[in-house]
Every structure is written in structure tokens, then in C-alpha cells.
Tab-separated table of N, CA and C in Angstrom:
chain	number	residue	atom	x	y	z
A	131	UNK	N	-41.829	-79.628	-77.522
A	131	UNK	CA	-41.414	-79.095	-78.794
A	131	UNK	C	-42.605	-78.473	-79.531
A	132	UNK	N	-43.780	-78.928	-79.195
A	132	UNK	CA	-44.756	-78.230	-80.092
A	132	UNK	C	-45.207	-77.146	-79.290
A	133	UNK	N	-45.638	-77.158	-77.820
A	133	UNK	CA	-45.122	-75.433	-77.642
A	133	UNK	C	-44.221	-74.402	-78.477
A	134	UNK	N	-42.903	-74.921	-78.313
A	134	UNK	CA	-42.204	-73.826	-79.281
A	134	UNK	C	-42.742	-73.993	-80.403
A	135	UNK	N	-43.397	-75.084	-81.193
A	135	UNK	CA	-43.579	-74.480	-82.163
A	135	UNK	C	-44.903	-73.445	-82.454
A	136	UNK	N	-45.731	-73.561	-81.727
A	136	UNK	CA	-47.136	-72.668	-81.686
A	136	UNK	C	-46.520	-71.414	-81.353
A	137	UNK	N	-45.488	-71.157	-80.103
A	137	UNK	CA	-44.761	-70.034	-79.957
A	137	UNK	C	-44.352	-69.345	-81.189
A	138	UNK	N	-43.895	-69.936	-81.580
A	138	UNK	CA	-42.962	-69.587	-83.341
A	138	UNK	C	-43.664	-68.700	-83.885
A	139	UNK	N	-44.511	-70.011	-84.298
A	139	UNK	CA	-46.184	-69.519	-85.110
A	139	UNK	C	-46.882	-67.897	-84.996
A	140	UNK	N	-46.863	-67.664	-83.756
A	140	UNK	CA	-47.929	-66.314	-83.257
A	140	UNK	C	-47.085	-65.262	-83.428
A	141	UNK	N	-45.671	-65.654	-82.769
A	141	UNK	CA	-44.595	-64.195	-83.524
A	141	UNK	C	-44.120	-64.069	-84.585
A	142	UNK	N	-44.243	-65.141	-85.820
A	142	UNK	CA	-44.097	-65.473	-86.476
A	142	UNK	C	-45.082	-63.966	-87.103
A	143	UNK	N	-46.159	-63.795	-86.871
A	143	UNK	CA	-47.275	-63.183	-87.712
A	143	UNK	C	-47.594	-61.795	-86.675
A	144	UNK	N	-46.770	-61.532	-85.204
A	144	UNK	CA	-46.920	-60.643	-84.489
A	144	UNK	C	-45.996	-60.000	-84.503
A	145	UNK	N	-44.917	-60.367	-84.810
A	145	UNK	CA	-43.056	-59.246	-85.033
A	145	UNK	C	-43.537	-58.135	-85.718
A	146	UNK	N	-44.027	-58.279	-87.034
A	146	UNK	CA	-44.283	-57.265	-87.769
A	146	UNK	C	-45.090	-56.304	-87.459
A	147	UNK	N	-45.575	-56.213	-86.775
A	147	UNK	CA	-46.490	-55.255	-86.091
A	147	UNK	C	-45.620	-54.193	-85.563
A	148	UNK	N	-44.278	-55.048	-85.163
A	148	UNK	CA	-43.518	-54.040	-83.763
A	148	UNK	C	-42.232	-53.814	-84.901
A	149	UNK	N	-42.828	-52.614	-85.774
A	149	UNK	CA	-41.014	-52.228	-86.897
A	149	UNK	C	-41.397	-50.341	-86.544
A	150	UNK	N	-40.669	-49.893	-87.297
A	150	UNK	CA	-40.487	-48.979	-87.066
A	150	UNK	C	-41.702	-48.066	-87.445
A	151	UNK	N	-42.459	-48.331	-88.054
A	151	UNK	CA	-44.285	-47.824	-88.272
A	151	UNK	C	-44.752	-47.824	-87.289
A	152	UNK	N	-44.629	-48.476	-86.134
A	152	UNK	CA	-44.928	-48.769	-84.583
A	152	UNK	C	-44.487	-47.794	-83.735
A	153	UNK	N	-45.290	-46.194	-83.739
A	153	UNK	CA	-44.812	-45.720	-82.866
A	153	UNK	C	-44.511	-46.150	-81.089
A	154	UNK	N	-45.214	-46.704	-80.842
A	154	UNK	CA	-44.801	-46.975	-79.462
A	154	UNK	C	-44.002	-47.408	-79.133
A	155	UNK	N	-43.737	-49.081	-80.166
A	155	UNK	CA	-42.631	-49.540	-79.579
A	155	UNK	C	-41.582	-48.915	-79.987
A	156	UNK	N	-41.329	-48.122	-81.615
A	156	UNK	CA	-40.159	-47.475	-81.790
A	156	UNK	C	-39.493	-46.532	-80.915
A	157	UNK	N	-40.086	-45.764	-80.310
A	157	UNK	CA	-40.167	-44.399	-79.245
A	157	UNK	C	-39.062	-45.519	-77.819
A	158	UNK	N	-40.060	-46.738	-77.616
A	158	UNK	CA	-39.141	-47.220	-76.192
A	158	UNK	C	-38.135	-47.654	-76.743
A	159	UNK	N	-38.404	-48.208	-77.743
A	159	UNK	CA	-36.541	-49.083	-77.976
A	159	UNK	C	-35.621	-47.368	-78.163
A	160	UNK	N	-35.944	-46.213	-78.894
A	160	UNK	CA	-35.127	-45.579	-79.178
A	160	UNK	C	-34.975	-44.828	-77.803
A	161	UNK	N	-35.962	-45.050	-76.577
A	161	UNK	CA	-35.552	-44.510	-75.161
A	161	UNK	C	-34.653	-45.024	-74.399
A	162	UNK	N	-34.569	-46.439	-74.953
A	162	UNK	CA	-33.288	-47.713	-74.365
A	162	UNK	C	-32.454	-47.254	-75.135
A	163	UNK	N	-32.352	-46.980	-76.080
A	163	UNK	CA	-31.297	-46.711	-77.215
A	163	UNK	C	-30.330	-45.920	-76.670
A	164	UNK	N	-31.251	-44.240	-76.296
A	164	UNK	CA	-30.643	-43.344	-75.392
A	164	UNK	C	-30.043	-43.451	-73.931
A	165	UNK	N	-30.730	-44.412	-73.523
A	165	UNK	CA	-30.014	-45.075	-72.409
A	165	UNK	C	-28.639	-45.312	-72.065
A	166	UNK	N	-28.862	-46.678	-73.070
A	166	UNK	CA	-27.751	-47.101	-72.878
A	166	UNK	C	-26.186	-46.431	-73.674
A	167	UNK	N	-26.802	-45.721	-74.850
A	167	UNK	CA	-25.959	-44.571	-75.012
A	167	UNK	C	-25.417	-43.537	-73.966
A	168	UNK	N	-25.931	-42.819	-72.960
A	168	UNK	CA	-25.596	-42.473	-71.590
A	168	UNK	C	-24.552	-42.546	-71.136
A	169	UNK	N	-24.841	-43.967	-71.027
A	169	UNK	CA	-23.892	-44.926	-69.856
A	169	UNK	C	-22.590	-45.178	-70.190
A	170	UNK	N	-22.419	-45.373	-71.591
A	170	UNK	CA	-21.143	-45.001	-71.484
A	170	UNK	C	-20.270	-46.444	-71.015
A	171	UNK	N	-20.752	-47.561	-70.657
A	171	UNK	CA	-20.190	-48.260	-69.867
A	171	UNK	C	-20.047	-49.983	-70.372
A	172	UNK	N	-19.974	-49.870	-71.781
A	172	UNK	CA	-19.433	-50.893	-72.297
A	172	UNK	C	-20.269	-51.007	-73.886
A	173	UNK	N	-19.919	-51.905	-74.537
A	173	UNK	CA	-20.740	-51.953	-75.995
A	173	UNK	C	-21.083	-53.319	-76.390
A	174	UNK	N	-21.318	-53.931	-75.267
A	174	UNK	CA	-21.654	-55.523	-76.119
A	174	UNK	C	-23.531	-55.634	-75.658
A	175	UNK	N	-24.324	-55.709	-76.225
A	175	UNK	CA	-25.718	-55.554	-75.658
A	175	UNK	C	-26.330	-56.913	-76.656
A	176	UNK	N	-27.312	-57.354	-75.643
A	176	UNK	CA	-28.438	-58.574	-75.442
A	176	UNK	C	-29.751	-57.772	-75.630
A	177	UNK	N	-30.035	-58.369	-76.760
A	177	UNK	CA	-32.001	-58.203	-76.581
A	177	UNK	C	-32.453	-59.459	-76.444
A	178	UNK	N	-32.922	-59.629	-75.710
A	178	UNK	CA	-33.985	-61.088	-75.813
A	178	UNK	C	-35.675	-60.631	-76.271
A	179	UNK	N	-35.727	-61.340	-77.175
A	179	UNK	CA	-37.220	-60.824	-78.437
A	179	UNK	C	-36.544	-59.674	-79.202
A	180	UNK	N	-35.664	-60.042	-79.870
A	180	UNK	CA	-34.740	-58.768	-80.851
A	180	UNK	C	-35.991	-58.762	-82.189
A	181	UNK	N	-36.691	-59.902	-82.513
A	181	UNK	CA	-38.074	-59.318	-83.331
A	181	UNK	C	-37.021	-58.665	-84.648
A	182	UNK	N	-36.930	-58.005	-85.138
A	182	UNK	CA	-36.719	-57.827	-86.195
A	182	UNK	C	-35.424	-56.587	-86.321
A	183	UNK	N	-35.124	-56.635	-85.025
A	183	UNK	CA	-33.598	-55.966	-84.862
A	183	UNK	C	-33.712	-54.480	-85.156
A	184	UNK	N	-34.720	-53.890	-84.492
A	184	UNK	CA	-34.873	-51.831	-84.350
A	184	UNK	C	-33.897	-51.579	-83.394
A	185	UNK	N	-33.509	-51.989	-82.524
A	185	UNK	CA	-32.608	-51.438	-81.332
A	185	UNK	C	-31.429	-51.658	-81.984
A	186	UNK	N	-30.857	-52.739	-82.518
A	186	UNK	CA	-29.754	-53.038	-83.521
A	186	UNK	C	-29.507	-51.996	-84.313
A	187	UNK	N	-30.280	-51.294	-85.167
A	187	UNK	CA	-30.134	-50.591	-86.252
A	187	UNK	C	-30.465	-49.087	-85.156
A	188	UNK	N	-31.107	-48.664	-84.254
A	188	UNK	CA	-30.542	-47.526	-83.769
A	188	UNK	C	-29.380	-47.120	-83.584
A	189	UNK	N	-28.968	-48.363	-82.395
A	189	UNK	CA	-27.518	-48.308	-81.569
A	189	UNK	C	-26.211	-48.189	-82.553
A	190	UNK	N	-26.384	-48.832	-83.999
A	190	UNK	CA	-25.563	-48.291	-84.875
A	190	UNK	C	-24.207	-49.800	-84.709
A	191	UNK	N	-23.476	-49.317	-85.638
A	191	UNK	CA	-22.613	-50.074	-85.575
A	191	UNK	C	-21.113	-50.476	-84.612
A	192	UNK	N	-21.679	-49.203	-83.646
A	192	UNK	CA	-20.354	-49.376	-82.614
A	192	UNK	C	-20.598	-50.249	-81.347
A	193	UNK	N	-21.703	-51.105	-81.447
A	193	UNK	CA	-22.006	-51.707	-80.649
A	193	UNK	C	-21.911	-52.976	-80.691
A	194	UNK	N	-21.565	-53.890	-80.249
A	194	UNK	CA	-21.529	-55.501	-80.222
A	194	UNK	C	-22.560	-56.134	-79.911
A	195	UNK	N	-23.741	-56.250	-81.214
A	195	UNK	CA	-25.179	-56.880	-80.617
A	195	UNK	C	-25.581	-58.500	-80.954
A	196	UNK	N	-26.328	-58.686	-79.714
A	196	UNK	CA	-26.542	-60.264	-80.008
A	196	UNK	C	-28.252	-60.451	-79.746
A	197	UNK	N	-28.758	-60.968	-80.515
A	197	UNK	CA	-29.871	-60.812	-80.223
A	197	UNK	C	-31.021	-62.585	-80.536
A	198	UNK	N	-32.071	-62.467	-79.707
A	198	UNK	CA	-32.342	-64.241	-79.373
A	198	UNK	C	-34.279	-63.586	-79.789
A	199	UNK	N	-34.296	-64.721	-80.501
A	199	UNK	CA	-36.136	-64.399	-80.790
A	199	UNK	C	-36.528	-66.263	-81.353
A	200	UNK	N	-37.448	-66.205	-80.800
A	200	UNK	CA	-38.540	-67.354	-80.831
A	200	UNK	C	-39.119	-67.726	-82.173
A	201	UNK	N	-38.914	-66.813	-82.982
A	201	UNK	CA	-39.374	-66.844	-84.448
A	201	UNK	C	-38.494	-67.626	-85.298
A	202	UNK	N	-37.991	-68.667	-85.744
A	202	UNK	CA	-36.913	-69.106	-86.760
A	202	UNK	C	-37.220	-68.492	-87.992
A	203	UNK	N	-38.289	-67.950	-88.554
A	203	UNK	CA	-38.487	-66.932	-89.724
A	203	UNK	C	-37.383	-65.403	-89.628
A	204	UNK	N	-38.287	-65.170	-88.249
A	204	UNK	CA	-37.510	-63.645	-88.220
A	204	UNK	C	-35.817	-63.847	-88.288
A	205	UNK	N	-35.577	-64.711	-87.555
A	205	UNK	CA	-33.801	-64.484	-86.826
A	205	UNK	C	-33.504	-64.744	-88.411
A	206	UNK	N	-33.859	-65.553	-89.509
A	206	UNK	CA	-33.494	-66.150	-90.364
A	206	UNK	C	-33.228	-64.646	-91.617
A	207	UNK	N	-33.980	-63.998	-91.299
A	207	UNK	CA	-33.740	-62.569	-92.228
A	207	UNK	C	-32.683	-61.978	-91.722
A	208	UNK	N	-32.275	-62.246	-90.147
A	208	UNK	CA	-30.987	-61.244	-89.880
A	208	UNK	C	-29.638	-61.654	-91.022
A	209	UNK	N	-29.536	-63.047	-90.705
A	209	UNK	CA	-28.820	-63.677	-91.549
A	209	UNK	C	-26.995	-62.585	-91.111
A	210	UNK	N	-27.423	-63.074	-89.370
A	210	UNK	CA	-26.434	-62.879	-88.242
A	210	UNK	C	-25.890	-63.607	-87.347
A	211	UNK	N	-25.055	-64.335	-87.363
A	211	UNK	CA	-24.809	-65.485	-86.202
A	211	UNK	C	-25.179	-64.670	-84.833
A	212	UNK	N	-24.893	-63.843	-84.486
A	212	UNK	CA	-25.161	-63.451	-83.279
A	212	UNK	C	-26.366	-63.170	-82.885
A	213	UNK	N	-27.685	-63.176	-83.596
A	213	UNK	CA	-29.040	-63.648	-83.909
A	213	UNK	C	-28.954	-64.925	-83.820
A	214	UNK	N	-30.120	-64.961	-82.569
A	214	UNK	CA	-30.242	-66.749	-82.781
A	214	UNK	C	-32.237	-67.331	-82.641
A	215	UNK	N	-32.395	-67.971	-82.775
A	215	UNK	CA	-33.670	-68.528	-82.062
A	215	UNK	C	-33.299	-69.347	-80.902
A	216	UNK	N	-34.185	-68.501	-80.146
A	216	UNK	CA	-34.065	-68.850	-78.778
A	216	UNK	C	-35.991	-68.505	-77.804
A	217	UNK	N	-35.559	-69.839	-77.093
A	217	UNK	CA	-37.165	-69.658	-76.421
A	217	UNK	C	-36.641	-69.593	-74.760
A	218	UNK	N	-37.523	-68.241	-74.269
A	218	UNK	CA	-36.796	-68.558	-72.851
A	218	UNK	C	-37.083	-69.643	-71.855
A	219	UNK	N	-37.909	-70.317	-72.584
A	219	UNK	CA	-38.002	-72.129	-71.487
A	219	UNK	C	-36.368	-72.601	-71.524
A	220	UNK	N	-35.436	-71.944	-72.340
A	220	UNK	CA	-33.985	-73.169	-72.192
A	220	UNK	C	-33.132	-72.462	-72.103
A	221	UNK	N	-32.020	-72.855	-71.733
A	221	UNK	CA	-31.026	-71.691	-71.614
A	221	UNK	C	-30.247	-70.904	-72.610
A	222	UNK	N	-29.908	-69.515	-72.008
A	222	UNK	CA	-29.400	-68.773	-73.166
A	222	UNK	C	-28.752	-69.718	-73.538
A	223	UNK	N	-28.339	-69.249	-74.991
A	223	UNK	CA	-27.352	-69.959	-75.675
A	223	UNK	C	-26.011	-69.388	-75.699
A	224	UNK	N	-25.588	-68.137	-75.308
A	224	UNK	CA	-24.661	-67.448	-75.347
A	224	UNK	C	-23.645	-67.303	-74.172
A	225	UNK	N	-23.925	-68.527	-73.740
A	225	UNK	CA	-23.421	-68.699	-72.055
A	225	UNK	C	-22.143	-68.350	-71.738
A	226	UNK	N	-21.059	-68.075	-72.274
A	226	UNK	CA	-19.674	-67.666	-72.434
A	226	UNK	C	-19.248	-66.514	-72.542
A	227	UNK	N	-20.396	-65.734	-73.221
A	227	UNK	CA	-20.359	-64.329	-73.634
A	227	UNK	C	-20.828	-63.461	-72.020
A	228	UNK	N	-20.522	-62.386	-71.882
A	228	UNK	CA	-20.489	-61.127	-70.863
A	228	UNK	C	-21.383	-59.820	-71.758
A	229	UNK	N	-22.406	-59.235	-71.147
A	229	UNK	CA	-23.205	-58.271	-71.470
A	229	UNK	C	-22.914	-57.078	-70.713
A	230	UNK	N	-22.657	-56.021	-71.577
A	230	UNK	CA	-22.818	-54.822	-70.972
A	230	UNK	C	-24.383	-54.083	-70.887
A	231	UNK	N	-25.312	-54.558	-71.463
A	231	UNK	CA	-27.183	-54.585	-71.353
A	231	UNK	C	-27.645	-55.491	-72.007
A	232	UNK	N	-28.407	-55.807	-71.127
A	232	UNK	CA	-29.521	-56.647	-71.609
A	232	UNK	C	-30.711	-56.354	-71.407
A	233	UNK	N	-31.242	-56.355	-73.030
A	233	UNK	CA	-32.932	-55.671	-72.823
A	233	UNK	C	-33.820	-56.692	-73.053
């Protein structure tokens, strides 16, 4: 348990780095964005490290997003059930649910 919590801790103070001021990472999430826009081939999508939810707010609202981050700060601003804290040492939590992507 205190792993996750040191985990917490470092993204806790490293998420913010990766928002939309972040060209790099903004550019790939909005290249996944286009992606999976493409495809055409379903609308329910998984981020694991959703961080502060940029791919969420590209993909727009026609999409069914669920998203899992290590931070209990960050997920706590989505103030989204389908946002969760999640560390990948344990299992998803969404085990019932079916993904059309997972990033």
C-alpha cells in the first residue's frame, strides 16, 4: 500500500505537466484521437493514465469514456464515476465492461 501511495505522490505533481500546454503529449493524444475517429468501429474507449482527461475532451461527447489514473487527486477533479483510481499492480476495475480502444 505504500507503493501506491509514493506512486500517487509523483503523479500527483507530474499530471500537470502533460495538459494541453504540452505540446507533445497534446499532438499524440490528438493523433489517437484521429485514430480512433477513423475507425469508425465502436465508441466506448479506455485510457489507462487518463491524467487529467485531454483525450476525453478531444473525442467529444459521442464517445463512451472510462478512464483509470493512479492519482486519487487527479481522478477526484473529474468528479466522473467512470474515472477511477486505479494502479496497474491490480486488476482493472471495470471487468464487465467491453472496449472498443484502449489507450
Amino acid at each position: 500500500m505504500e507503493k501506491k501511495l509514493e506512486k500517487a505522490q509523483i503523479w500527483d505533481s507530474l499530471t500537470y505537466f502533460y495538459d494541453k500546454r504540452n505540446k507533445t503529449s497534446y499532438r499524440r493524444l490528438s493523433a489517437i484521437a484521429n485514430e480512433i475517429n477513423k475507425r469508425k468501429s465502436g465508441n466506448i474507449v479506455l485510457e489507462l493514465g487518463c491524467g487529467l482527461g485531454i483525450l476525453k475532451k478531444i473525442l467529444g461527447q459521442e464517445y463512451r469514456y472510462y478512464g483509470c489514473d493512479v492519482s486519487p487527486k487527479v481522478v477526484g477533479m473529474h468528479n466522473d464515476e467512470n474515472i477511477v483510481n486505479w494502479d496497474l499492480d491490480f486488476e482493472l476495475p471495470f471487468v464487465k465492461q467491453k472496449f472498443d480502444f484502449v489507450v
